[in-house]
């Protein structure tokens, strides 16, 4: 029998018997989790973008060697255990038995090593680890080795980081794709597999249970532990209109809405068939990012003047919506994190002082300032509108260019054609000078969009990586923060949380710093 025929026959034999009076369509709907993300990514490569919509998709398809729990402790995930040399210069990670990719091939040490090398060329924290490494290789089929050439005290933290870009594991043949070219064949070893035949870019992504997945025995905590694919299918559906989302959730057409503006929450909170909850208590940081390569923001005085003029109270209502969801926070590491500091930051808005600094800089205010504006991302769009008003008050000639989120990601990757963009990032992604991609200071073309270049910051980040104690890391983190703020790499626009909503019959919905969709059940 041909392999395709055998698979078909197996599927028919494995299909569950239907209860009397239950149609095949009803059974299929009951076994499908339909989710509306904030936006639907068209980038399916977890190593290619910091977009958390890509990250959330990738968490279903891919897995990681390590993960962190809710105490920020690195724990094994694909790895069974790890070993390290007494001097901390060599690390070995031994894989669990029975790991398989969606194409049926076994996960090997070579797959993992190739994936880590590719990820490290794209990620802010990973790039520091890569520079500190002599080799990332596979001594045998079950082992991944990281051999350092200089001290790097954050190996476990790098491999377990929960935020984009996450060090997801893919087959070696895909991991050998040049890091400047996205992988378009998303094959991982995670709890769900990508269904290419049903993929409609920009409209829906369909995932099916990976029957070969073997969950860990430990309880699921954040991205660690057992990731049980409770549903046969997960459908990620584009639905940009918020009123359409609310209606679809109310009628049961969809099951889960990732991120909602606060003004619609009262409608859902009155509905007993719906549950509204903040899934991530850490929330997000709003971000105003300058293009350091082009006038006028190639001048630190101009960047600093805009930062001086920012009043976070103008930005937070548009992204948080409720007072209890928002807090003013001028720490680039986020508030409530171990390295929280405001060193170097302007501590209150000063519009007149900003105007004086602009006059001293001699900036040409008639030159258009292009803000690229992701108009279809509710959690970002309002930020650009506030900045448009602020820059106009400062005397700039503002050109707000609206586009969809995927076009926005493409535009911001270009070094020309824009001067400012706005985004949000999860606070856990910002909490150290190595995880915070906006603090990376290697310049163009290797650095993150905006491309600040500063040797002092880069030296500080290397010192942070090599530090031998937490007290030393904390002191270095504050020094870096002061320098980054004084050089005006970007401006934090406050910290906020948002609510998700789902059908009340869903149980065991995970909490955490990303949208995790495993272990959810329909009813008890």
PDB file of N, CA and C in Angstrom, residues 38 259-266 269 276 278 282-286 312-329 377-383 386 424 493-500:
ATOM      1  N   UNK A  38      -4.239  39.196  17.798  1.00  0.00           N
ATOM      2  CA  UNK A  38      -4.327  40.640  17.567  1.00  0.00           C
ATOM      3  C   UNK A  38      -4.141  40.944  16.087  1.00  0.00           C
ATOM      4  N   UNK A 259      -6.414  39.904  22.234  1.00  0.00           N
ATOM      5  CA  UNK A 259      -6.124  41.222  22.800  1.00  0.00           C
ATOM      6  C   UNK A 259      -7.231  42.183  22.401  1.00  0.00           C
ATOM      7  N   UNK A 260      -7.891  42.761  23.406  1.00  0.00           N
ATOM      8  CA  UNK A 260      -9.060  43.592  23.145  1.00  0.00           C
ATOM      9  C   UNK A 260      -8.895  44.995  23.719  1.00  0.00           C
ATOM     10  N   UNK A 261      -9.394  46.015  23.022  1.00  0.00           N
ATOM     11  CA  UNK A 261      -9.419  47.348  23.616  1.00  0.00           C
ATOM     12  C   UNK A 261     -10.380  47.385  24.801  1.00  0.00           C
ATOM     13  N   UNK A 262     -10.044  48.204  25.771  1.00  0.00           N
ATOM     14  CA  UNK A 262     -10.811  48.210  27.022  1.00  0.00           C
ATOM     15  C   UNK A 262     -12.258  48.658  26.837  1.00  0.00           C
ATOM     16  N   UNK A 263     -12.538  49.435  25.804  1.00  0.00           N
ATOM     17  CA  UNK A 263     -13.906  49.971  25.693  1.00  0.00           C
ATOM     18  C   UNK A 263     -14.941  48.907  25.336  1.00  0.00           C
ATOM     19  N   UNK A 264     -14.501  47.745  24.846  1.00  0.00           N
ATOM     20  CA  UNK A 264     -15.473  46.686  24.548  1.00  0.00           C
ATOM     21  C   UNK A 264     -15.590  45.669  25.681  1.00  0.00           C
ATOM     22  N   UNK A 265     -14.738  45.772  26.687  1.00  0.00           N
ATOM     23  CA  UNK A 265     -14.737  44.767  27.745  1.00  0.00           C
ATOM     24  C   UNK A 265     -16.037  44.720  28.545  1.00  0.00           C
ATOM     25  N   UNK A 266     -16.665  45.880  28.856  1.00  0.00           N
ATOM     26  CA  UNK A 266     -17.920  45.797  29.612  1.00  0.00           C
ATOM     27  C   UNK A 266     -18.991  44.948  28.929  1.00  0.00           C
ATOM     28  N   UNK A 269     -17.940  41.385  29.645  1.00  0.00           N
ATOM     29  CA  UNK A 269     -17.969  41.056  31.072  1.00  0.00           C
ATOM     30  C   UNK A 269     -19.390  40.798  31.570  1.00  0.00           C
ATOM     31  N   UNK A 276     -13.399  37.115  30.670  1.00  0.00           N
ATOM     32  CA  UNK A 276     -12.422  38.150  30.351  1.00  0.00           C
ATOM     33  C   UNK A 276     -11.325  38.115  31.404  1.00  0.00           C
ATOM     34  N   UNK A 278      -6.875  39.142  32.211  1.00  0.00           N
ATOM     35  CA  UNK A 278      -5.513  39.536  31.860  1.00  0.00           C
ATOM     36  C   UNK A 278      -4.631  38.299  32.004  1.00  0.00           C
ATOM     37  N   UNK A 282       2.716  40.892  33.474  1.00  0.00           N
ATOM     38  CA  UNK A 282       3.854  41.751  33.152  1.00  0.00           C
ATOM     39  C   UNK A 282       3.495  42.768  32.078  1.00  0.00           C
ATOM     40  N   UNK A 283       2.686  42.364  31.136  1.00  0.00           N
ATOM     41  CA  UNK A 283       2.194  43.290  30.131  1.00  0.00           C
ATOM     42  C   UNK A 283       3.231  43.740  29.132  1.00  0.00           C
ATOM     43  N   UNK A 284       3.056  44.951  28.645  1.00  0.00           N
ATOM     44  CA  UNK A 284       3.781  45.473  27.496  1.00  0.00           C
ATOM     45  C   UNK A 284       4.389  46.832  27.812  1.00  0.00           C
ATOM     46  N   UNK A 285       5.393  47.189  27.048  1.00  0.00           N
ATOM     47  CA  UNK A 285       5.950  48.533  27.052  1.00  0.00           C
ATOM     48  C   UNK A 285       5.700  49.168  25.691  1.00  0.00           C
ATOM     49  N   UNK A 286       5.172  50.374  25.683  1.00  0.00           N
ATOM     50  CA  UNK A 286       5.047  51.123  24.443  1.00  0.00           C
ATOM     51  C   UNK A 286       6.395  51.707  24.052  1.00  0.00           C
ATOM     52  N   UNK A 312       3.826  60.474  28.953  1.00  0.00           N
ATOM     53  CA  UNK A 312       3.270  59.129  28.845  1.00  0.00           C
ATOM     54  C   UNK A 312       1.771  59.098  29.110  1.00  0.00           C
ATOM     55  N   UNK A 313       1.281  60.044  29.874  1.00  0.00           N
ATOM     56  CA  UNK A 313      -0.156  60.091  30.165  1.00  0.00           C
ATOM     57  C   UNK A 313      -0.980  60.317  28.904  1.00  0.00           C
ATOM     58  N   UNK A 314      -0.362  60.853  27.842  1.00  0.00           N
ATOM     59  CA  UNK A 314      -1.074  61.031  26.572  1.00  0.00           C
ATOM     60  C   UNK A 314      -1.146  59.729  25.783  1.00  0.00           C
ATOM     61  N   UNK A 315      -0.189  58.830  26.002  1.00  0.00           N
ATOM     62  CA  UNK A 315      -0.100  57.595  25.227  1.00  0.00           C
ATOM     63  C   UNK A 315      -0.870  56.440  25.855  1.00  0.00           C
ATOM     64  N   UNK A 316      -0.867  56.358  27.171  1.00  0.00           N
ATOM     65  CA  UNK A 316      -1.390  55.164  27.825  1.00  0.00           C
ATOM     66  C   UNK A 316      -2.884  54.923  27.640  1.00  0.00           C
ATOM     67  N   UNK A 317      -3.734  55.942  27.642  1.00  0.00           N
ATOM     68  CA  UNK A 317      -5.168  55.637  27.483  1.00  0.00           C
ATOM     69  C   UNK A 317      -5.497  54.900  26.192  1.00  0.00           C
ATOM     70  N   UNK A 318      -4.773  55.189  25.116  1.00  0.00           N
ATOM     71  CA  UNK A 318      -5.073  54.558  23.841  1.00  0.00           C
ATOM     72  C   UNK A 318      -4.721  53.091  23.776  1.00  0.00           C
ATOM     73  N   UNK A 319      -3.743  52.656  24.580  1.00  0.00           N
ATOM     74  CA  UNK A 319      -3.339  51.254  24.538  1.00  0.00           C
ATOM     75  C   UNK A 319      -3.856  50.462  25.733  1.00  0.00           C
ATOM     76  N   UNK A 320      -4.077  51.142  26.862  1.00  0.00           N
ATOM     77  CA  UNK A 320      -4.550  50.446  28.061  1.00  0.00           C
ATOM     78  C   UNK A 320      -6.060  50.560  28.221  1.00  0.00           C
ATOM     79  N   UNK A 321      -6.588  51.770  28.068  1.00  0.00           N
ATOM     80  CA  UNK A 321      -8.037  51.958  28.103  1.00  0.00           C
ATOM     81  C   UNK A 321      -8.611  52.087  29.499  1.00  0.00           C
ATOM     82  N   UNK A 322      -8.034  51.413  30.458  1.00  0.00           N
ATOM     83  CA  UNK A 322      -8.480  51.488  31.849  1.00  0.00           C
ATOM     84  C   UNK A 322      -7.312  51.929  32.723  1.00  0.00           C
ATOM     85  N   UNK A 323      -7.617  52.777  33.701  1.00  0.00           N
ATOM     86  CA  UNK A 323      -6.556  53.273  34.575  1.00  0.00           C
ATOM     87  C   UNK A 323      -5.810  52.134  35.251  1.00  0.00           C
ATOM     88  N   UNK A 324      -6.553  51.086  35.658  1.00  0.00           N
ATOM     89  CA  UNK A 324      -5.912  49.993  36.380  1.00  0.00           C
ATOM     90  C   UNK A 324      -5.035  49.134  35.476  1.00  0.00           C
ATOM     91  N   UNK A 325      -5.147  49.306  34.158  1.00  0.00           N
ATOM     92  CA  UNK A 325      -4.318  48.551  33.220  1.00  0.00           C
ATOM     93  C   UNK A 325      -3.019  49.283  32.869  1.00  0.00           C
ATOM     94  N   UNK A 326      -2.841  50.522  33.333  1.00  0.00           N
ATOM     95  CA  UNK A 326      -1.738  51.366  32.867  1.00  0.00           C
ATOM     96  C   UNK A 326      -0.883  51.857  34.028  1.00  0.00           C
ATOM     97  N   UNK A 327       0.391  52.075  33.734  1.00  0.00           N
ATOM     98  CA  UNK A 327       1.280  52.734  34.686  1.00  0.00           C
ATOM     99  C   UNK A 327       2.347  53.488  33.910  1.00  0.00           C
ATOM    100  N   UNK A 328       2.646  54.700  34.366  1.00  0.00           N
ATOM    101  CA  UNK A 328       3.751  55.422  33.767  1.00  0.00           C
ATOM    102  C   UNK A 328       5.046  54.748  34.200  1.00  0.00           C
ATOM    103  N   UNK A 329       5.940  54.554  33.259  1.00  0.00           N
ATOM    104  CA  UNK A 329       7.183  53.832  33.536  1.00  0.00           C
ATOM    105  C   UNK A 329       8.238  54.299  32.553  1.00  0.00           C
ATOM    106  N   UNK A 377      -3.162  47.447  13.735  1.00  0.00           N
ATOM    107  CA  UNK A 377      -2.757  46.835  15.009  1.00  0.00           C
ATOM    108  C   UNK A 377      -3.237  47.738  16.138  1.00  0.00           C
ATOM    109  N   UNK A 378      -4.378  47.424  16.768  1.00  0.00           N
ATOM    110  CA  UNK A 378      -4.948  48.326  17.772  1.00  0.00           C
ATOM    111  C   UNK A 378      -3.993  48.638  18.915  1.00  0.00           C
ATOM    112  N   UNK A 379      -3.131  47.693  19.277  1.00  0.00           N
ATOM    113  CA  UNK A 379      -2.206  47.924  20.370  1.00  0.00           C
ATOM    114  C   UNK A 379      -1.050  48.828  20.025  1.00  0.00           C
ATOM    115  N   UNK A 380      -0.912  49.202  18.747  1.00  0.00           N
ATOM    116  CA  UNK A 380       0.186  50.055  18.303  1.00  0.00           C
ATOM    117  C   UNK A 380      -0.331  51.357  17.697  1.00  0.00           C
ATOM    118  N   UNK A 381      -1.449  51.279  16.975  1.00  0.00           N
ATOM    119  CA  UNK A 381      -1.885  52.384  16.116  1.00  0.00           C
ATOM    120  C   UNK A 381      -2.051  53.697  16.871  1.00  0.00           C
ATOM    121  N   UNK A 382      -2.609  53.652  18.070  1.00  0.00           N
ATOM    122  CA  UNK A 382      -2.872  54.902  18.788  1.00  0.00           C
ATOM    123  C   UNK A 382      -1.580  55.621  19.161  1.00  0.00           C
ATOM    124  N   UNK A 383      -0.493  54.876  19.326  1.00  0.00           N
ATOM    125  CA  UNK A 383       0.777  55.503  19.695  1.00  0.00           C
ATOM    126  C   UNK A 383       1.261  56.457  18.606  1.00  0.00           C
ATOM    127  N   UNK A 386      -0.637  59.821  18.574  1.00  0.00           N
ATOM    128  CA  UNK A 386      -0.217  60.752  19.623  1.00  0.00           C
ATOM    129  C   UNK A 386       1.104  61.409  19.253  1.00  0.00           C
ATOM    130  N   UNK A 424       5.074  47.850  20.437  1.00  0.00           N
ATOM    131  CA  UNK A 424       5.012  47.431  21.825  1.00  0.00           C
ATOM    132  C   UNK A 424       5.818  46.146  21.945  1.00  0.00           C
ATOM    133  N   UNK A 493       7.060  54.490  26.292  1.00  0.00           N
ATOM    134  CA  UNK A 493       5.807  55.259  26.304  1.00  0.00           C
ATOM    135  C   UNK A 493       4.858  54.776  27.394  1.00  0.00           C
ATOM    136  N   UNK A 494       5.391  54.058  28.388  1.00  0.00           N
ATOM    137  CA  UNK A 494       4.567  53.579  29.488  1.00  0.00           C
ATOM    138  C   UNK A 494       4.394  52.074  29.437  1.00  0.00           C
ATOM    139  N   UNK A 495       3.823  51.542  30.482  1.00  0.00           N
ATOM    140  CA  UNK A 495       3.653  50.100  30.638  1.00  0.00           C
ATOM    141  C   UNK A 495       2.180  49.794  30.849  1.00  0.00           C
ATOM    142  N   UNK A 496       1.701  48.713  30.245  1.00  0.00           N
ATOM    143  CA  UNK A 496       0.270  48.435  30.323  1.00  0.00           C
ATOM    144  C   UNK A 496       0.006  46.949  30.146  1.00  0.00           C
ATOM    145  N   UNK A 497      -1.137  46.521  30.624  1.00  0.00           N
ATOM    146  CA  UNK A 497      -1.614  45.164  30.369  1.00  0.00           C
ATOM    147  C   UNK A 497      -2.870  45.250  29.524  1.00  0.00           C
ATOM    148  N   UNK A 498      -3.217  44.144  28.892  1.00  0.00           N
ATOM    149  CA  UNK A 498      -4.446  44.075  28.116  1.00  0.00           C
ATOM    150  C   UNK A 498      -5.176  42.784  28.477  1.00  0.00           C
ATOM    151  N   UNK A 499      -6.462  42.763  28.180  1.00  0.00           N
ATOM    152  CA  UNK A 499      -7.278  41.595  28.499  1.00  0.00           C
ATOM    153  C   UNK A 499      -7.492  40.732  27.268  1.00  0.00           C
ATOM    154  N   UNK A 500      -7.558  39.432  27.511  1.00  0.00           N
ATOM    155  CA  UNK A 500      -8.011  38.471  26.509  1.00  0.00           C
ATOM    156  C   UNK A 500      -9.419  38.036  26.897  1.00  0.00           C
TER     157      UNK A 500
END
